[in-house]
CSV table of N, CA, C and O in Angstrom, one decimal:
chain,number,residue,atom,x,y,z
A,1,THR,N,40.6,-4.4,-3.0
A,1,THR,CA,39.8,-3.3,-2.8
A,1,THR,C,40.0,-2.3,-4.0
A,1,THR,O,39.2,-1.3,-4.0
A,2,ARG,N,40.6,-2.7,-5.1
A,2,ARG,CA,40.8,-1.8,-6.4
A,2,ARG,C,39.8,-2.3,-7.4
A,2,ARG,O,39.7,-1.8,-8.5
A,3,ALA,N,39.3,-3.5,-7.1
A,3,ALA,CA,38.3,-4.0,-8.1
A,3,ALA,C,37.0,-3.4,-8.1
A,3,ALA,O,36.2,-3.1,-7.1
A,4,ASP,N,36.3,-3.4,-9.2
A,4,ASP,CA,34.9,-2.9,-9.5
A,4,ASP,C,33.9,-4.0,-9.0
A,4,ASP,O,32.9,-3.6,-8.7
A,5,ALA,N,34.3,-5.3,-9.2
A,5,ALA,CA,33.4,-6.5,-8.9
A,5,ALA,C,34.4,-7.6,-8.6
A,5,ALA,O,35.3,-7.7,-9.1
A,6,LEU,N,33.8,-8.4,-7.6
A,6,LEU,CA,34.4,-9.5,-7.1
A,6,LEU,C,33.5,-10.9,-7.5
A,6,LEU,O,32.5,-10.6,-6.9
A,7,ILE,N,34.0,-11.7,-8.3
A,7,ILE,CA,32.9,-12.9,-8.5
A,7,ILE,C,33.9,-14.0,-8.2
A,7,ILE,O,35.0,-14.4,-8.5
A,8,VAL,N,33.2,-14.8,-7.0
A,8,VAL,CA,33.8,-16.1,-6.5
A,8,VAL,C,32.9,-17.1,-7.1
A,8,VAL,O,31.6,-17.4,-6.9
A,9,GLU,N,33.7,-17.9,-8.2
A,9,GLU,CA,32.9,-19.0,-8.8
A,9,GLU,C,32.8,-20.3,-8.1
A,9,GLU,O,34.0,-20.6,-7.6
A,10,GLY,N,31.7,-20.9,-8.0
A,10,GLY,CA,31.5,-22.4,-7.5
A,10,GLY,C,31.5,-23.4,-8.7
A,10,GLY,O,31.8,-22.9,-9.7
A,11,ALA,N,31.3,-24.5,-8.3
A,11,ALA,CA,31.3,-25.5,-9.4
A,11,ALA,C,30.5,-26.7,-9.0
A,11,ALA,O,30.3,-27.1,-8.0
A,12,GLY,N,29.4,-27.0,-9.9
A,12,GLY,CA,28.6,-28.1,-9.8
A,12,GLY,C,27.2,-28.0,-9.2
A,12,GLY,O,26.5,-28.8,-9.3
A,13,GLY,N,27.2,-26.8,-8.5
A,13,GLY,CA,25.7,-26.5,-8.0
A,13,GLY,C,25.7,-26.0,-6.6
A,13,GLY,O,26.9,-26.2,-5.9
A,14,VAL,N,24.7,-25.4,-6.1
A,14,VAL,CA,24.7,-24.6,-4.9
A,14,VAL,C,24.9,-25.6,-3.6
A,14,VAL,O,25.3,-25.4,-2.5
A,15,LEU,N,24.5,-26.7,-3.8
A,15,LEU,CA,24.4,-27.9,-2.6
A,15,LEU,C,25.6,-28.8,-2.8
A,15,LEU,O,25.5,-29.8,-1.9
A,16,VAL,N,26.5,-28.7,-3.7
A,16,VAL,CA,27.6,-29.7,-3.7
A,16,VAL,C,28.5,-29.7,-2.5
A,16,VAL,O,28.8,-28.6,-2.0
A,17,PRO,N,28.6,-30.9,-2.0
A,17,PRO,CA,29.2,-31.1,-0.7
A,17,PRO,C,30.9,-30.7,-1.0
A,17,PRO,O,31.3,-31.0,-1.9
A,18,LEU,N,31.4,-29.8,-0.1
A,18,LEU,CA,32.8,-29.6,-0.2
A,18,LEU,C,33.8,-30.4,1.0
A,18,LEU,O,34.8,-30.8,0.7
A,19,ASP,N,32.8,-30.8,2.0
A,19,ASP,CA,33.4,-31.8,3.0
A,19,ASP,C,32.0,-32.3,3.9
A,19,ASP,O,31.1,-32.3,3.2
A,20,ALA,N,32.4,-33.0,4.8
A,20,ALA,CA,31.2,-33.7,5.6
A,20,ALA,C,30.1,-32.7,6.1
A,20,ALA,O,29.1,-33.1,6.3
A,21,SER,N,30.4,-31.3,6.1
A,21,SER,CA,29.5,-30.4,6.7
A,21,SER,C,29.3,-29.2,6.1
A,21,SER,O,28.5,-28.4,6.5
A,22,HIS,N,29.8,-29.0,5.0
A,22,HIS,CA,29.8,-27.5,4.2
A,22,HIS,C,29.5,-27.9,2.8
A,22,HIS,O,30.1,-29.2,2.2
A,23,ASP,N,28.7,-26.9,2.1
A,23,ASP,CA,28.6,-27.0,0.6
A,23,ASP,C,28.8,-25.7,0.1
A,23,ASP,O,29.4,-24.6,0.6
A,24,MET,N,28.5,-25.6,-1.3
A,24,MET,CA,29.0,-24.3,-2.1
A,24,MET,C,28.2,-23.0,-1.5
A,24,MET,O,28.7,-21.9,-1.4
A,25,LEU,N,27.1,-23.3,-0.9
A,25,LEU,CA,26.2,-22.0,-0.2
A,25,LEU,C,26.9,-21.6,0.9
A,25,LEU,O,27.0,-20.3,1.2
A,26,ASP,N,27.7,-22.4,1.5
A,26,ASP,CA,28.6,-22.2,2.8
A,26,ASP,C,29.6,-21.1,2.5
A,26,ASP,O,29.9,-20.0,3.1
A,27,VAL,N,30.0,-21.2,1.0
A,27,VAL,CA,31.3,-20.4,0.7
A,27,VAL,C,30.6,-18.9,0.9
A,27,VAL,O,31.0,-18.0,1.2
A,28,ALA,N,29.4,-18.7,-0.1
A,28,ALA,CA,28.7,-17.3,-0.1
A,28,ALA,C,28.3,-16.9,1.4
A,28,ALA,O,28.6,-15.7,1.6
A,29,ALA,N,28.0,-17.8,2.3
A,29,ALA,CA,27.6,-17.4,3.6
A,29,ALA,C,28.9,-16.8,4.2
A,29,ALA,O,28.7,-15.8,4.9
A,30,MET,N,29.8,-17.6,4.3
A,30,MET,CA,31.0,-17.2,5.0
A,30,MET,C,31.7,-15.9,4.5
A,30,MET,O,32.1,-15.3,5.3
A,31,LEU,N,31.5,-15.7,3.2
A,31,LEU,CA,32.1,-14.6,2.6
A,31,LEU,C,31.2,-13.3,2.4
A,31,LEU,O,31.4,-12.1,2.3
A,32,GLY,N,30.0,-13.5,3.0
A,32,GLY,CA,29.1,-12.3,2.9
A,32,GLY,C,28.7,-12.0,1.4
A,32,GLY,O,28.4,-10.8,1.4
A,33,LEU,N,28.4,-13.0,0.5
A,33,LEU,CA,28.2,-12.5,-0.7
A,33,LEU,C,26.9,-13.1,-1.4
A,33,LEU,O,26.2,-13.9,-1.0
A,34,PRO,N,26.4,-12.2,-2.3
A,34,PRO,CA,25.1,-12.6,-2.7
A,34,PRO,C,25.4,-13.6,-3.7
A,34,PRO,O,26.6,-13.7,-4.1
A,35,VAL,N,24.4,-14.2,-4.2
A,35,VAL,CA,24.6,-15.3,-5.3
A,35,VAL,C,24.2,-15.0,-6.5
A,35,VAL,O,22.8,-14.4,-6.7
A,36,LEU,N,24.8,-15.5,-7.5
A,36,LEU,CA,24.5,-15.3,-8.9
A,36,LEU,C,24.4,-16.7,-9.5
A,36,LEU,O,25.4,-17.4,-9.7
A,37,LEU,N,23.2,-17.2,-9.9
A,37,LEU,CA,22.8,-18.5,-10.3
A,37,LEU,C,22.9,-18.8,-11.8
A,37,LEU,O,22.5,-17.9,-12.5
A,38,VAL,N,23.8,-19.7,-12.2
A,38,VAL,CA,23.8,-20.1,-13.5
A,38,VAL,C,23.0,-21.1,-14.0
A,38,VAL,O,23.2,-22.1,-13.3
A,39,VAL,N,22.3,-21.0,-14.9
A,39,VAL,CA,21.2,-22.1,-15.4
A,39,VAL,C,21.6,-22.4,-16.7
A,39,VAL,O,21.4,-21.6,-17.7
A,40,GLY,N,22.0,-23.7,-16.8
A,40,GLY,CA,22.2,-24.4,-18.2
A,40,GLY,C,20.9,-24.5,-18.9
A,40,GLY,O,19.9,-25.4,-18.3
A,41,LEU,N,20.6,-24.0,-19.9
A,41,LEU,CA,19.3,-24.1,-20.6
A,41,LEU,C,19.1,-25.8,-21.2
A,41,LEU,O,19.6,-25.9,-22.5
A,42,ARG,N,18.7,-26.7,-20.5
A,42,ARG,CA,18.4,-28.0,-20.9
A,42,ARG,C,17.4,-28.7,-20.3
A,42,ARG,O,16.8,-27.9,-19.4
A,43,LEU,N,17.1,-29.8,-20.6
A,43,LEU,CA,15.9,-30.4,-19.8
A,43,LEU,C,16.4,-30.5,-18.5
A,43,LEU,O,17.3,-30.9,-18.2
A,44,GLY,N,15.4,-30.1,-17.6
A,44,GLY,CA,15.4,-30.0,-16.1
A,44,GLY,C,15.8,-28.8,-15.5
A,44,GLY,O,16.1,-28.6,-14.3
A,45,CYS,N,16.0,-27.8,-16.4
A,45,CYS,CA,16.5,-26.5,-16.0
A,45,CYS,C,15.7,-26.0,-15.1
A,45,CYS,O,15.9,-25.0,-14.2
A,46,LEU,N,14.2,-26.0,-15.3
A,46,LEU,CA,13.2,-25.3,-14.4
A,46,LEU,C,13.6,-26.0,-13.1
A,46,LEU,O,13.5,-25.0,-12.1
A,47,ASN,N,13.4,-27.2,-12.9
A,47,ASN,CA,13.6,-27.8,-11.6
A,47,ASN,C,14.9,-27.4,-10.7
A,47,ASN,O,14.9,-27.0,-9.7
A,48,HIS,N,16.0,-27.4,-11.6
A,48,HIS,CA,17.2,-27.1,-11.1
A,48,HIS,C,17.3,-25.8,-10.6
A,48,HIS,O,17.8,-25.5,-9.5
A,49,ALA,N,16.8,-24.8,-11.4
A,49,ALA,CA,16.8,-23.4,-11.0
A,49,ALA,C,16.1,-23.1,-9.7
A,49,ALA,O,16.5,-22.5,-8.8
A,50,LEU,N,14.9,-23.7,-9.8
A,50,LEU,CA,13.9,-23.1,-8.7
A,50,LEU,C,14.3,-24.0,-7.5
A,50,LEU,O,14.2,-23.2,-6.3
A,51,LEU,N,14.7,-25.3,-7.4
A,51,LEU,CA,15.3,-25.8,-6.3
A,51,LEU,C,16.4,-25.0,-5.9
A,51,LEU,O,16.8,-24.9,-4.5
A,52,SER,N,17.4,-24.6,-6.7
A,52,SER,CA,18.5,-23.8,-6.3
A,52,SER,C,18.4,-22.6,-5.6
A,52,SER,O,18.9,-22.1,-4.5
A,53,ALA,N,17.3,-22.0,-6.3
A,53,ALA,CA,16.7,-20.6,-5.5
A,53,ALA,C,16.0,-21.0,-4.3
A,53,ALA,O,16.4,-20.0,-3.1
A,54,LEU,N,15.4,-21.9,-4.1
A,54,LEU,CA,14.9,-22.3,-2.8
A,54,LEU,C,15.9,-22.5,-1.6
A,54,LEU,O,15.7,-22.0,-0.7
A,55,ALA,N,17.0,-23.3,-2.1
A,55,ALA,CA,17.9,-23.5,-1.4
A,55,ALA,C,18.7,-22.2,-1.0
A,55,ALA,O,19.1,-22.0,0.4
A,56,ILE,N,18.9,-21.4,-1.7
A,56,ILE,CA,19.5,-19.9,-1.6
A,56,ILE,C,18.7,-19.2,-0.6
A,56,ILE,O,19.2,-18.8,0.5
A,57,CYS,N,17.4,-19.2,-0.8
A,57,CYS,CA,16.5,-18.3,0.1
A,57,CYS,C,16.6,-18.9,1.5
A,57,CYS,O,16.6,-18.2,2.6
A,58,ARG,N,16.4,-20.2,1.5
A,58,ARG,CA,16.4,-21.0,2.8
A,58,ARG,C,17.6,-20.8,3.6
A,58,ARG,O,17.4,-20.8,4.9
A,59,ARG,N,18.6,-20.7,3.1
A,59,ARG,CA,20.0,-20.4,3.7
A,59,ARG,C,20.1,-19.0,4.2
A,59,ARG,O,21.0,-18.6,5.0
A,60,GLY,N,19.1,-18.1,3.7
A,60,GLY,CA,19.1,-16.7,4.0
A,60,GLY,C,20.2,-15.9,3.2
A,60,GLY,O,20.3,-14.6,3.5
A,61,LEU,N,20.4,-16.3,2.1
A,61,LEU,CA,21.4,-15.6,1.0
A,61,LEU,C,20.5,-14.9,0.2
A,61,LEU,O,19.4,-15.2,0.0
A,62,GLU,N,21.1,-13.8,-0.5
A,62,GLU,CA,20.5,-12.9,-1.6
A,62,GLU,C,20.8,-13.5,-2.9
A,62,GLU,O,21.8,-13.7,-3.4
A,63,LEU,N,19.8,-13.9,-3.8
A,63,LEU,CA,19.8,-14.3,-5.1
A,63,LEU,C,19.8,-13.0,-5.8
A,63,LEU,O,18.8,-12.5,-6.0
A,64,ARG,N,21.2,-12.5,-6.2
A,64,ARG,CA,21.2,-11.4,-6.7
A,64,ARG,C,20.8,-11.1,-8.4
A,64,ARG,O,20.3,-10.5,-8.8
A,65,GLY,N,21.0,-12.4,-8.9
A,65,GLY,CA,20.7,-12.5,-10.3
A,65,GLY,C,20.9,-13.8,-10.9
A,65,GLY,O,21.3,-14.6,-10.2
A,66,TRP,N,20.7,-14.1,-12.2
A,66,TRP,CA,21.0,-15.2,-12.7
A,66,TRP,C,21.0,-15.3,-14.3
A,66,TRP,O,21.1,-14.3,-14.8
A,67,VAL,N,21.8,-16.2,-14.8
A,67,VAL,CA,22.4,-16.2,-16.0
A,67,VAL,C,21.7,-17.4,-16.7
A,67,VAL,O,21.9,-18.6,-16.2
A,68,ALA,N,21.2,-17.2,-17.9
A,68,ALA,CA,20.5,-18.2,-18.7
A,68,ALA,C,21.5,-18.5,-19.8
A,68,ALA,O,22.0,-17.7,-20.7
A,69,ASN,N,22.2,-19.8,-19.5
A,69,ASN,CA,23.5,-20.1,-20.5
A,69,ASN,C,22.7,-21.2,-21.6
A,69,ASN,O,22.5,-22.2,-21.2
A,70,ARG,N,22.8,-20.5,-22.6
A,70,ARG,CA,22.4,-21.4,-23.8
A,70,ARG,C,23.4,-22.1,-24.3
A,70,ARG,O,24.6,-21.8,-24.6
A,71,LEU,N,23.2,-23.6,-24.0
A,71,LEU,CA,24.4,-24.4,-24.5
A,71,LEU,C,24.4,-25.0,-26.0
A,71,LEU,O,23.3,-24.6,-26.6
A,72,PRO,N,25.4,-25.3,-26.4
A,72,PRO,CA,25.6,-25.9,-27.8
A,72,PRO,C,24.4,-26.4,-28.4
A,72,PRO,O,24.0,-26.2,-29.5
A,73,ALA,N,23.9,-27.5,-27.5
A,73,ALA,CA,22.9,-28.2,-28.1
A,73,ALA,C,21.5,-27.7,-27.9
A,73,ALA,O,21.1,-27.3,-26.5
A,74,PRO,N,20.8,-26.8,-28.8
A,74,PRO,CA,19.6,-26.0,-28.6
A,74,PRO,C,18.5,-26.6,-28.1
A,74,PRO,O,18.1,-27.8,-28.3
A,75,MET,N,18.1,-25.8,-27.1
A,75,MET,CA,16.7,-26.6,-26.2
A,75,MET,C,15.5,-26.1,-27.0
A,75,MET,O,15.6,-24.8,-27.3
A,76,ARG,N,14.7,-27.0,-27.3
A,76,ARG,CA,13.5,-26.7,-28.1
A,76,ARG,C,12.6,-25.5,-27.6
A,76,ARG,O,12.2,-24.5,-28.1
A,77,LEU,N,12.4,-25.6,-26.3
A,77,LEU,CA,11.6,-24.5,-25.5
A,77,LEU,C,12.4,-23.3,-24.6
A,77,LEU,O,11.9,-23.1,-23.8
A,78,ALA,N,13.6,-23.1,-25.1
A,78,ALA,CA,14.5,-22.1,-24.2
A,78,ALA,C,13.9,-21.0,-23.9
A,78,ALA,O,13.9,-20.6,-22.7
A,79,ASP,N,13.2,-20.2,-24.8
A,79,ASP,CA,12.6,-19.0,-24.6
A,79,ASP,C,11.6,-19.0,-23.4
A,79,ASP,O,11.6,-18.0,-22.6
A,80,ARG,N,10.8,-20.1,-24.0
A,80,ARG,CA,9.7,-20.2,-22.7
A,80,ARG,C,10.2,-20.6,-21.2
A,80,ARG,O,9.6,-20.1,-20.4
A,81,ASN,N,11.4,-21.4,-21.2
A,81,ASN,CA,11.9,-21.8,-19.9
A,81,ASN,C,12.4,-20.4,-19.4
A,81,ASN,O,12.2,-20.1,-18.2
A,82,VAL,N,12.9,-19.7,-20.3
A,82,VAL,CA,13.6,-18.4,-19.8
A,82,VAL,C,12.6,-17.5,-19.2
A,82,VAL,O,12.7,-16.9,-18.0
A,83,GLU,N,11.3,-17.2,-19.9
A,83,GLU,CA,10.2,-16.5,-19.5
A,83,GLU,C,9.8,-17.1,-18.1
A,83,GLU,O,9.5,-16.4,-17.1
A,84,THR,N,9.6,-18.2,-18.1
A,84,THR,CA,8.9,-18.8,-16.8
A,84,THR,C,10.0,-18.6,-15.5
A,84,THR,O,9.4,-18.3,-14.5
A,85,LEU,N,11.2,-18.8,-15.9
A,85,LEU,CA,12.3,-18.5,-14.7
A,85,LEU,C,12.4,-16.9,-14.3
A,85,LEU,O,12.3,-16.7,-13.1
A,86,ALA,N,12.3,-16.3,-15.3
A,86,ALA,CA,12.3,-14.8,-15.1
A,86,ALA,C,11.3,-14.5,-14.1
A,86,ALA,O,11.2,-13.7,-13.3
A,87,GLU,N,10.0,-15.0,-14.4
A,87,GLU,CA,8.6,-14.7,-13.6
A,87,GLU,C,8.8,-15.2,-12.2
A,87,GLU,O,8.7,-14.5,-11.2
A,88,ARG,N,9.4,-16.5,-12.1
A,88,ARG,CA,9.4,-17.2,-10.8
A,88,ARG,C,10.6,-16.7,-9.8
A,88,ARG,O,10.3,-16.8,-8.6
A,89,LEU,N,11.7,-16.5,-10.5
A,89,LEU,CA,12.8,-16.0,-9.7
A,89,LEU,C,12.9,-14.8,-9.2
A,89,LEU,O,13.4,-14.4,-8.2
A,90,GLY,N,12.3,-13.7,-9.9
A,90,GLY,CA,12.1,-12.4,-9.5
A,90,GLY,C,13.5,-11.7,-9.3
A,90,GLY,O,13.7,-10.9,-8.7
A,91,ALA,N,14.3,-12.1,-10.1
A,91,ALA,CA,15.9,-11.4,-10.2
A,91,ALA,C,16.2,-11.3,-11.5
A,91,ALA,O,15.8,-11.6,-12.7
A,92,PRO,N,17.1,-10.2,-11.6
A,92,PRO,CA,17.7,-9.9,-12.9
A,92,PRO,C,18.2,-11.0,-13.8
A,92,PRO,O,18.9,-12.0,-13.0
A,93,VAL,N,18.2,-11.0,-14.9
A,93,VAL,CA,18.7,-12.2,-15.8
A,93,VAL,C,19.7,-11.6,-16.9
A,93,VAL,O,19.6,-10.7,-17.5
A,94,ALA,N,20.8,-12.3,-17.3
A,94,ALA,CA,21.5,-12.1,-18.3
A,94,ALA,C,21.6,-13.5,-19.1
A,94,ALA,O,21.5,-14.5,-18.6
A,95,ILE,N,21.5,-13.3,-20.5
A,95,ILE,CA,21.2,-14.4,-21.4
A,95,ILE,C,22.6,-14.6,-22.1
A,95,ILE,O,23.0,-13.5,-22.8
A,96,ILE,N,23.2,-15.5,-22.1
A,96,ILE,CA,24.5,-15.9,-22.6
A,96,ILE,C,24.2,-16.8,-23.8
A,96,ILE,O,23.7,-17.9,-23.7
A,97,GLU,N,24.4,-16.2,-25.0
A,97,GLU,CA,24.0,-17.0,-26.4
A,97,GLU,C,24.9,-18.2,-26.6
A,97,GLU,O,24.5,-18.9,-27.3
A,98,SER,N,26.2,-17.9,-26.6
A,98,SER,CA,27.2,-19.2,-26.8
A,98,SER,C,28.3,-19.1,-26.0
A,98,SER,O,28.7,-18.2,-25.3
A,99,PRO,N,28.9,-20.4,-25.8
A,99,PRO,CA,30.1,-20.3,-24.9
A,99,PRO,C,31.2,-19.1,-25.1
A,99,PRO,O,32.0,-19.0,-24.4
A,100,GLU,N,31.2,-19.0,-26.3
A,100,GLU,CA,32.3,-17.8,-27.0
A,100,GLU,C,31.8,-16.5,-26.1
A,100,GLU,O,32.9,-15.7,-26.0
A,101,ALA,N,30.7,-16.4,-26.0
A,101,ALA,CA,30.3,-15.0,-25.2
A,101,ALA,C,30.1,-15.0,-23.8
A,101,ALA,O,29.4,-14.3,-23.2
A,102,ALA,N,30.6,-16.1,-23.4
A,102,ALA,CA,30.2,-16.6,-21.8
A,102,ALA,C,30.9,-15.4,-20.9
A,102,ALA,O,30.7,-15.6,-19.6
A,103,MET,N,31.6,-14.3,-21.3
A,103,MET,CA,32.3,-13.6,-20.4
A,103,MET,C,31.3,-12.6,-19.9
A,103,MET,O,30.4,-12.0,-20.8
A,104,LEU,N,31.3,-12.1,-18.7
A,104,LEU,CA,30.3,-11.3,-18.0
A,104,LEU,C,31.0,-9.7,-17.9
A,104,LEU,O,31.9,-9.8,-17.0
A,105,GLY,N,30.8,-9.1,-18.9
A,105,GLY,CA,31.5,-7.7,-18.9
A,105,GLY,C,30.8,-6.8,-18.2
A,105,GLY,O,29.8,-7.2,-17.4
A,106,PRO,N,31.2,-5.6,-18.1
A,106,PRO,CA,30.8,-4.5,-17.2
A,106,PRO,C,29.3,-4.3,-17.3
A,106,PRO,O,28.6,-4.0,-16.4
A,107,ASP,N,28.8,-4.1,-18.3
A,107,ASP,CA,27.4,-3.9,-18.8
A,107,ASP,C,26.5,-4.9,-18.4
A,107,ASP,O,25.5,-4.7,-17.8
A,108,THR,N,26.9,-6.2,-18.4
A,108,THR,CA,26.3,-7.4,-18.0
A,108,THR,C,26.2,-7.2,-16.5
A,108,THR,O,25.2,-7.4,-15.8
A,109,LEU,N,27.1,-7.2,-15.9
A,109,LEU,CA,27.3,-7.1,-14.5
A,109,LEU,C,26.6,-6.0,-13.9
A,109,LEU,O,25.9,-6.1,-12.6
A,110,ARG,N,26.5,-4.8,-14.5
A,110,ARG,CA,25.6,-3.8,-14.1
A,110,ARG,C,24.1,-4.0,-14.1
A,110,ARG,O,23.4,-3.6,-13.1
A,111,GLY,N,23.7,-4.8,-15.3
A,111,GLY,CA,22.3,-5.3,-15.5
A,111,GLY,C,21.8,-6.3,-14.3
A,111,GLY,O,20.7,-6.3,-14.0
A,112,LEU,N,22.8,-6.9,-13.9
A,112,LEU,CA,22.6,-7.9,-12.7
A,112,LEU,C,22.5,-7.2,-11.3
A,112,LEU,O,22.4,-8.0,-10.5
A,113,GLY,N,23.1,-6.0,-11.2
A,113,GLY,CA,23.2,-5.1,-10.0
A,113,GLY,C,24.3,-5.7,-9.1
A,113,GLY,O,24.5,-5.4,-8.0
A,114,LEU,N,25.5,-6.1,-9.9
A,114,LEU,CA,26.6,-6.4,-9.3
A,114,LEU,C,27.8,-5.5,-9.4
A,114,LEU,O,28.7,-5.4,-8.6
A,115,MET,N,27.4,-4.4,-10.0
A,115,MET,CA,28.4,-3.2,-10.2
A,115,MET,C,27.6,-1.8,-10.1
A,115,MET,O,26.4,-1.9,-10.9
A,116,GLY,N,28.0,-1.0,-9.7
A,116,GLY,CA,27.5,0.2,-9.7
A,116,GLY,C,27.6,1.3,-10.9
A,116,GLY,O,28.1,0.5,-12.0
């Protein structure tokens, strides 16, 4: 109750099974939380992000924002992929430039609509 923001981190993707009948999206649904999607900028990221967003929406959850995570091996068309996803996902984006900068500070959280 004293925190400005609460982030519950999943691992592996939105549909990763947790047991025989639950996946990561069930955690967000059970806790009543919006989803912040992290997209590693690499080959396949458009498909991954768009399928994940579809699963989030079909589950009736809110895609509050997404993070474009620039990985150490630079992607040739990373900026075009970010632009495409920004258009198609229609949610705020934060761009993480390097693993060292991967902390989501208050300004980034406000930009994603996760803090007032």
